[in-house]
Amino acid sequence: MQKLLQGLHRAEDLLLGLLLASLLALGLAQIGLRLFFASGLEWAEPVERMGVLWLALMGALGATRERRHIAIDAIPRLLPPKLHRAAWALTQLTTAAICALLAWTGWGMLEMEREAPTLFIAGISSWIPMIVFPAGFALMALRFAVAAFGEPPEPGHVDAHVLADSEATP
């Protein structure tokens, strides 16, 4: 099971890296076409806008995996260990519920778009790139729900790999 999770994490990281590289390449191509040829790709701007949303949600999904998301941990520092565990579970489940609500709302937006679709770019309906909203928030909800039943980090604790990454960065 651990190997499967590691493979999924690597695939997620690869997808995030490819998405970022693609957006950068598309942006540079647009700049070059406009500077040197006074033209551009008609479809590039909507793809870039939606790509940024995909990048944000994929990045947020990665942050939840690595526990690098924004978290307020002042109260757990003050609680005894048993209450710390309960507070951890409660906050993770609450966050999972919020993400699930956002996924449900995203699904509603997607369904409205499917009822009266517009054209995103040639050959692609507008609802297709919107799949990222319900999918991204549903996966985050799942990650938070699973984390609720795991061991909480020590109050003020930074995971070893997070600390190693921050020390390696100048």
PDB file of C-alpha atoms in Angstrom:
ATOM      1  CA  MET A   1       0.000   0.000   0.000  1.00  0.00           C
ATOM      2  CA  GLN A   2       2.878   2.354   0.841  1.00  0.00           C
ATOM      3  CA  LYS A   3       4.446   1.822  -2.605  1.00  0.00           C
ATOM      4  CA  LEU A   4       1.121   2.616  -4.247  1.00  0.00           C
ATOM      5  CA  LEU A   5       0.846   5.852  -2.268  1.00  0.00           C
ATOM      6  CA  GLN A   6       4.418   6.802  -3.131  1.00  0.00           C
ATOM      7  CA  GLY A   7       3.700   6.170  -6.799  1.00  0.00           C
ATOM      8  CA  LEU A   8       0.567   8.313  -6.627  1.00  0.00           C
ATOM      9  CA  HIS A   9       2.515  11.085  -4.895  1.00  0.00           C
ATOM     10  CA  ARG A  10       5.217  10.975  -7.565  1.00  0.00           C
ATOM     11  CA  ALA A  11       2.564  11.084 -10.297  1.00  0.00           C
ATOM     12  CA  GLU A  12       0.913  14.039  -8.576  1.00  0.00           C
ATOM     13  CA  ASP A  13       4.246  15.874  -8.334  1.00  0.00           C
ATOM     14  CA  LEU A  14       5.016  15.081 -11.977  1.00  0.00           C
ATOM     15  CA  LEU A  15       1.627  16.368 -13.095  1.00  0.00           C
ATOM     16  CA  LEU A  16       2.116  19.550 -11.077  1.00  0.00           C
ATOM     17  CA  GLY A  17       5.584  20.080 -12.586  1.00  0.00           C
ATOM     18  CA  LEU A  18       4.350  19.427 -16.128  1.00  0.00           C
ATOM     19  CA  LEU A  19       1.455  21.810 -15.641  1.00  0.00           C
ATOM     20  CA  LEU A  20       3.757  24.564 -14.390  1.00  0.00           C
ATOM     21  CA  ALA A  21       6.253  23.994 -17.230  1.00  0.00           C
ATOM     22  CA  SER A  22       3.449  23.992 -19.800  1.00  0.00           C
ATOM     23  CA  LEU A  23       2.016  27.244 -18.490  1.00  0.00           C
ATOM     24  CA  LEU A  24       5.444  28.859 -18.534  1.00  0.00           C
ATOM     25  CA  ALA A  25       6.151  27.630 -22.073  1.00  0.00           C
ATOM     26  CA  LEU A  26       2.770  28.823 -23.307  1.00  0.00           C
ATOM     27  CA  GLY A  27       3.280  32.233 -21.696  1.00  0.00           C
ATOM     28  CA  LEU A  28       6.736  32.587 -23.224  1.00  0.00           C
ATOM     29  CA  ALA A  29       5.407  31.520 -26.637  1.00  0.00           C
ATOM     30  CA  GLN A  30       2.692  34.167 -26.393  1.00  0.00           C
ATOM     31  CA  ILE A  31       5.244  36.845 -25.506  1.00  0.00           C
ATOM     32  CA  GLY A  32       7.505  35.804 -28.376  1.00  0.00           C
ATOM     33  CA  LEU A  33       4.665  35.695 -30.896  1.00  0.00           C
ATOM     34  CA  ARG A  34       3.423  39.128 -29.857  1.00  0.00           C
ATOM     35  CA  LEU A  35       6.873  40.733 -29.836  1.00  0.00           C
ATOM     36  CA  PHE A  36       8.263  39.298 -33.035  1.00  0.00           C
ATOM     37  CA  PHE A  37       5.220  38.499 -35.162  1.00  0.00           C
ATOM     38  CA  ALA A  38       2.511  40.867 -33.843  1.00  0.00           C
ATOM     39  CA  SER A  39       0.222  37.872 -33.378  1.00  0.00           C
ATOM     40  CA  GLY A  40      -0.564  35.265 -30.785  1.00  0.00           C
ATOM     41  CA  LEU A  41      -2.444  32.083 -30.101  1.00  0.00           C
ATOM     42  CA  GLU A  42      -6.146  32.852 -29.771  1.00  0.00           C
ATOM     43  CA  TRP A  43      -6.738  29.978 -27.371  1.00  0.00           C
ATOM     44  CA  ALA A  44      -3.745  30.642 -25.111  1.00  0.00           C
ATOM     45  CA  GLU A  45      -5.312  33.185 -22.763  1.00  0.00           C
ATOM     46  CA  PRO A  46      -8.298  31.075 -21.604  1.00  0.00           C
ATOM     47  CA  VAL A  47      -6.042  28.023 -21.312  1.00  0.00           C
ATOM     48  CA  GLU A  48      -3.564  29.997 -19.195  1.00  0.00           C
ATOM     49  CA  ARG A  49      -6.350  31.325 -16.934  1.00  0.00           C
ATOM     50  CA  MET A  50      -7.788  27.872 -16.365  1.00  0.00           C
ATOM     51  CA  GLY A  51      -4.279  26.431 -16.037  1.00  0.00           C
ATOM     52  CA  VAL A  52      -3.573  28.800 -13.156  1.00  0.00           C
ATOM     53  CA  LEU A  53      -6.694  27.520 -11.378  1.00  0.00           C
ATOM     54  CA  TRP A  54      -5.583  23.936 -11.985  1.00  0.00           C
ATOM     55  CA  LEU A  55      -2.110  24.803 -10.712  1.00  0.00           C
ATOM     56  CA  ALA A  56      -3.533  26.423  -7.570  1.00  0.00           C
ATOM     57  CA  LEU A  57      -5.762  23.480  -6.726  1.00  0.00           C
ATOM     58  CA  MET A  58      -3.104  20.892  -7.543  1.00  0.00           C
ATOM     59  CA  GLY A  59      -0.638  22.864  -5.411  1.00  0.00           C
ATOM     60  CA  ALA A  60      -3.146  22.998  -2.553  1.00  0.00           C
ATOM     61  CA  LEU A  61      -3.622  19.248  -2.858  1.00  0.00           C
ATOM     62  CA  GLY A  62       0.145  18.765  -2.619  1.00  0.00           C
ATOM     63  CA  ALA A  63       0.301  21.110   0.368  1.00  0.00           C
ATOM     64  CA  THR A  64      -2.316  19.053   2.205  1.00  0.00           C
ATOM     65  CA  ARG A  65      -0.323  15.902   1.507  1.00  0.00           C
ATOM     66  CA  GLU A  66       2.862  17.399   2.939  1.00  0.00           C
ATOM     67  CA  ARG A  67       1.094  19.282   5.750  1.00  0.00           C
ATOM     68  CA  ARG A  68       2.470  22.520   4.356  1.00  0.00           C
ATOM     69  CA  HIS A  69      -0.887  24.250   4.219  1.00  0.00           C
ATOM     70  CA  ILE A  70      -1.727  27.193   6.443  1.00  0.00           C
ATOM     71  CA  ALA A  71      -2.672  25.992   9.903  1.00  0.00           C
ATOM     72  CA  ILE A  72      -3.250  27.766  13.176  1.00  0.00           C
ATOM     73  CA  ASP A  73      -1.665  25.724  15.935  1.00  0.00           C
ATOM     74  CA  ALA A  74      -1.738  28.099  18.919  1.00  0.00           C
ATOM     75  CA  ILE A  75      -4.453  26.209  20.809  1.00  0.00           C
ATOM     76  CA  PRO A  76      -2.907  22.703  20.476  1.00  0.00           C
ATOM     77  CA  ARG A  77       0.262  24.060  22.085  1.00  0.00           C
ATOM     78  CA  LEU A  78      -1.732  24.842  25.211  1.00  0.00           C
ATOM     79  CA  LEU A  79      -3.658  21.567  25.410  1.00  0.00           C
ATOM     80  CA  PRO A  80      -2.666  18.389  27.229  1.00  0.00           C
ATOM     81  CA  PRO A  81      -1.821  15.454  24.910  1.00  0.00           C
ATOM     82  CA  LYS A  82      -5.246  13.770  25.085  1.00  0.00           C
ATOM     83  CA  LEU A  83      -7.053  16.979  24.247  1.00  0.00           C
ATOM     84  CA  HIS A  84      -4.468  17.749  21.584  1.00  0.00           C
ATOM     85  CA  ARG A  85      -5.397  14.493  19.832  1.00  0.00           C
ATOM     86  CA  ALA A  86      -9.113  15.331  20.019  1.00  0.00           C
ATOM     87  CA  ALA A  87      -8.518  18.905  18.780  1.00  0.00           C
ATOM     88  CA  TRP A  88      -6.476  17.506  15.882  1.00  0.00           C
ATOM     89  CA  ALA A  89      -9.223  15.095  14.857  1.00  0.00           C
ATOM     90  CA  LEU A  90     -11.895  17.792  15.170  1.00  0.00           C
ATOM     91  CA  THR A  91      -9.996  20.345  13.089  1.00  0.00           C
ATOM     92  CA  GLN A  92      -9.121  17.788  10.400  1.00  0.00           C
ATOM     93  CA  LEU A  93     -12.709  16.559  10.165  1.00  0.00           C
ATOM     94  CA  THR A  94     -14.031  20.129  10.083  1.00  0.00           C
ATOM     95  CA  THR A  95     -11.594  21.001   7.321  1.00  0.00           C
ATOM     96  CA  ALA A  96     -12.607  17.833   5.463  1.00  0.00           C
ATOM     97  CA  ALA A  97     -16.258  18.871   5.748  1.00  0.00           C
ATOM     98  CA  ILE A  98     -15.488  22.347   4.379  1.00  0.00           C
ATOM     99  CA  CYS A  99     -13.542  20.853   1.465  1.00  0.00           C
ATOM    100  CA  ALA A 100     -16.392  18.400   0.819  1.00  0.00           C
ATOM    101  CA  LEU A 101     -18.843  21.315   0.761  1.00  0.00           C
ATOM    102  CA  LEU A 102     -16.595  23.134  -1.721  1.00  0.00           C
ATOM    103  CA  ALA A 103     -16.419  19.957  -3.848  1.00  0.00           C
ATOM    104  CA  TRP A 104     -20.210  19.712  -3.805  1.00  0.00           C
ATOM    105  CA  THR A 105     -20.506  23.389  -4.764  1.00  0.00           C
ATOM    106  CA  GLY A 106     -17.954  22.844  -7.533  1.00  0.00           C
ATOM    107  CA  TRP A 107     -20.001  19.909  -8.800  1.00  0.00           C
ATOM    108  CA  GLY A 108     -23.083  22.152  -8.866  1.00  0.00           C
ATOM    109  CA  MET A 109     -21.187  24.755 -10.899  1.00  0.00           C
ATOM    110  CA  LEU A 110     -20.018  22.044 -13.271  1.00  0.00           C
ATOM    111  CA  GLU A 111     -23.577  20.729 -13.700  1.00  0.00           C
ATOM    112  CA  MET A 112     -24.908  24.231 -14.448  1.00  0.00           C
ATOM    113  CA  GLU A 113     -22.193  24.640 -17.057  1.00  0.00           C
ATOM    114  CA  ARG A 114     -23.071  21.258 -18.579  1.00  0.00           C
ATOM    115  CA  GLU A 115     -26.737  22.296 -18.903  1.00  0.00           C
ATOM    116  CA  ALA A 116     -25.847  25.384 -20.942  1.00  0.00           C
ATOM    117  CA  PRO A 117     -22.296  24.809 -22.176  1.00  0.00           C
ATOM    118  CA  THR A 118     -20.249  27.410 -23.923  1.00  0.00           C
ATOM    119  CA  LEU A 119     -17.102  26.844 -25.901  1.00  0.00           C
ATOM    120  CA  PHE A 120     -13.903  26.914 -23.837  1.00  0.00           C
ATOM    121  CA  ILE A 121     -11.606  26.567 -26.834  1.00  0.00           C
ATOM    122  CA  ALA A 122     -12.197  24.923 -30.195  1.00  0.00           C
ATOM    123  CA  GLY A 123     -13.547  21.436 -29.648  1.00  0.00           C
ATOM    124  CA  ILE A 124     -13.659  21.616 -25.831  1.00  0.00           C
ATOM    125  CA  SER A 125     -16.802  22.453 -23.893  1.00  0.00           C
ATOM    126  CA  SER A 126     -16.521  24.925 -21.027  1.00  0.00           C
ATOM    127  CA  TRP A 127     -17.434  22.405 -18.322  1.00  0.00           C
ATOM    128  CA  ILE A 128     -14.470  20.090 -18.994  1.00  0.00           C
ATOM    129  CA  PRO A 129     -11.717  22.239 -17.436  1.00  0.00           C
ATOM    130  CA  MET A 130     -14.036  22.930 -14.488  1.00  0.00           C
ATOM    131  CA  ILE A 131     -13.650  19.305 -13.366  1.00  0.00           C
ATOM    132  CA  VAL A 132     -10.718  20.492 -11.257  1.00  0.00           C
ATOM    133  CA  PHE A 133     -13.033  22.181  -8.732  1.00  0.00           C
ATOM    134  CA  PRO A 134     -15.026  19.175  -7.496  1.00  0.00           C
ATOM    135  CA  ALA A 135     -12.134  16.740  -8.022  1.00  0.00           C
ATOM    136  CA  GLY A 136      -9.509  18.883  -6.269  1.00  0.00           C
ATOM    137  CA  PHE A 137     -11.657  19.715  -3.259  1.00  0.00           C
ATOM    138  CA  ALA A 138     -12.950  16.130  -2.976  1.00  0.00           C
ATOM    139  CA  LEU A 139      -9.381  14.809  -2.875  1.00  0.00           C
ATOM    140  CA  MET A 140      -8.432  17.429  -0.267  1.00  0.00           C
ATOM    141  CA  ALA A 141     -11.482  16.412   1.797  1.00  0.00           C
ATOM    142  CA  LEU A 142     -10.332  12.806   1.614  1.00  0.00           C
ATOM    143  CA  ARG A 143      -6.797  13.736   2.690  1.00  0.00           C
ATOM    144  CA  PHE A 144      -8.053  15.731   5.683  1.00  0.00           C
ATOM    145  CA  ALA A 145     -10.492  12.966   6.689  1.00  0.00           C
ATOM    146  CA  VAL A 146      -7.720  10.361   6.585  1.00  0.00           C
ATOM    147  CA  ALA A 147      -5.388  12.680   8.542  1.00  0.00           C
ATOM    148  CA  ALA A 148      -8.019  12.997  11.285  1.00  0.00           C
ATOM    149  CA  PHE A 149      -7.480   9.356  12.176  1.00  0.00           C
ATOM    150  CA  GLY A 150      -3.702   9.521  11.988  1.00  0.00           C
ATOM    151  CA  GLU A 151      -1.222  10.760  14.520  1.00  0.00           C
ATOM    152  CA  PRO A 152      -1.200  14.522  14.968  1.00  0.00           C
ATOM    153  CA  PRO A 153       2.091  16.343  14.704  1.00  0.00           C
ATOM    154  CA  GLU A 154       3.580  17.675  17.900  1.00  0.00           C
ATOM    155  CA  PRO A 155       2.423  21.249  18.572  1.00  0.00           C
ATOM    156  CA  GLY A 156       4.846  23.556  16.780  1.00  0.00           C
ATOM    157  CA  HIS A 157       6.514  20.541  15.165  1.00  0.00           C
ATOM    158  CA  VAL A 158       7.742  20.730  11.598  1.00  0.00           C
ATOM    159  CA  ASP A 159       8.064  17.432   9.734  1.00  0.00           C
ATOM    160  CA  ALA A 160      11.701  16.413   9.207  1.00  0.00           C
ATOM    161  CA  HIS A 161      11.497  16.506   5.402  1.00  0.00           C
ATOM    162  CA  VAL A 162       9.889  19.974   5.538  1.00  0.00           C
ATOM    163  CA  LEU A 163      12.680  21.199   7.801  1.00  0.00           C
ATOM    164  CA  ALA A 164      15.339  19.636   5.568  1.00  0.00           C
ATOM    165  CA  ASP A 165      13.809  21.333   2.519  1.00  0.00           C
ATOM    166  CA  SER A 166      13.755  24.731   4.227  1.00  0.00           C
ATOM    167  CA  GLU A 167      17.357  24.382   5.398  1.00  0.00           C
ATOM    168  CA  ALA A 168      18.496  23.468   1.880  1.00  0.00           C
ATOM    169  CA  THR A 169      16.847  26.578   0.439  1.00  0.00           C
ATOM    170  CA  PRO A 170      19.055  29.695   0.767  1.00  0.00           C
TER     171      PRO A 170
END
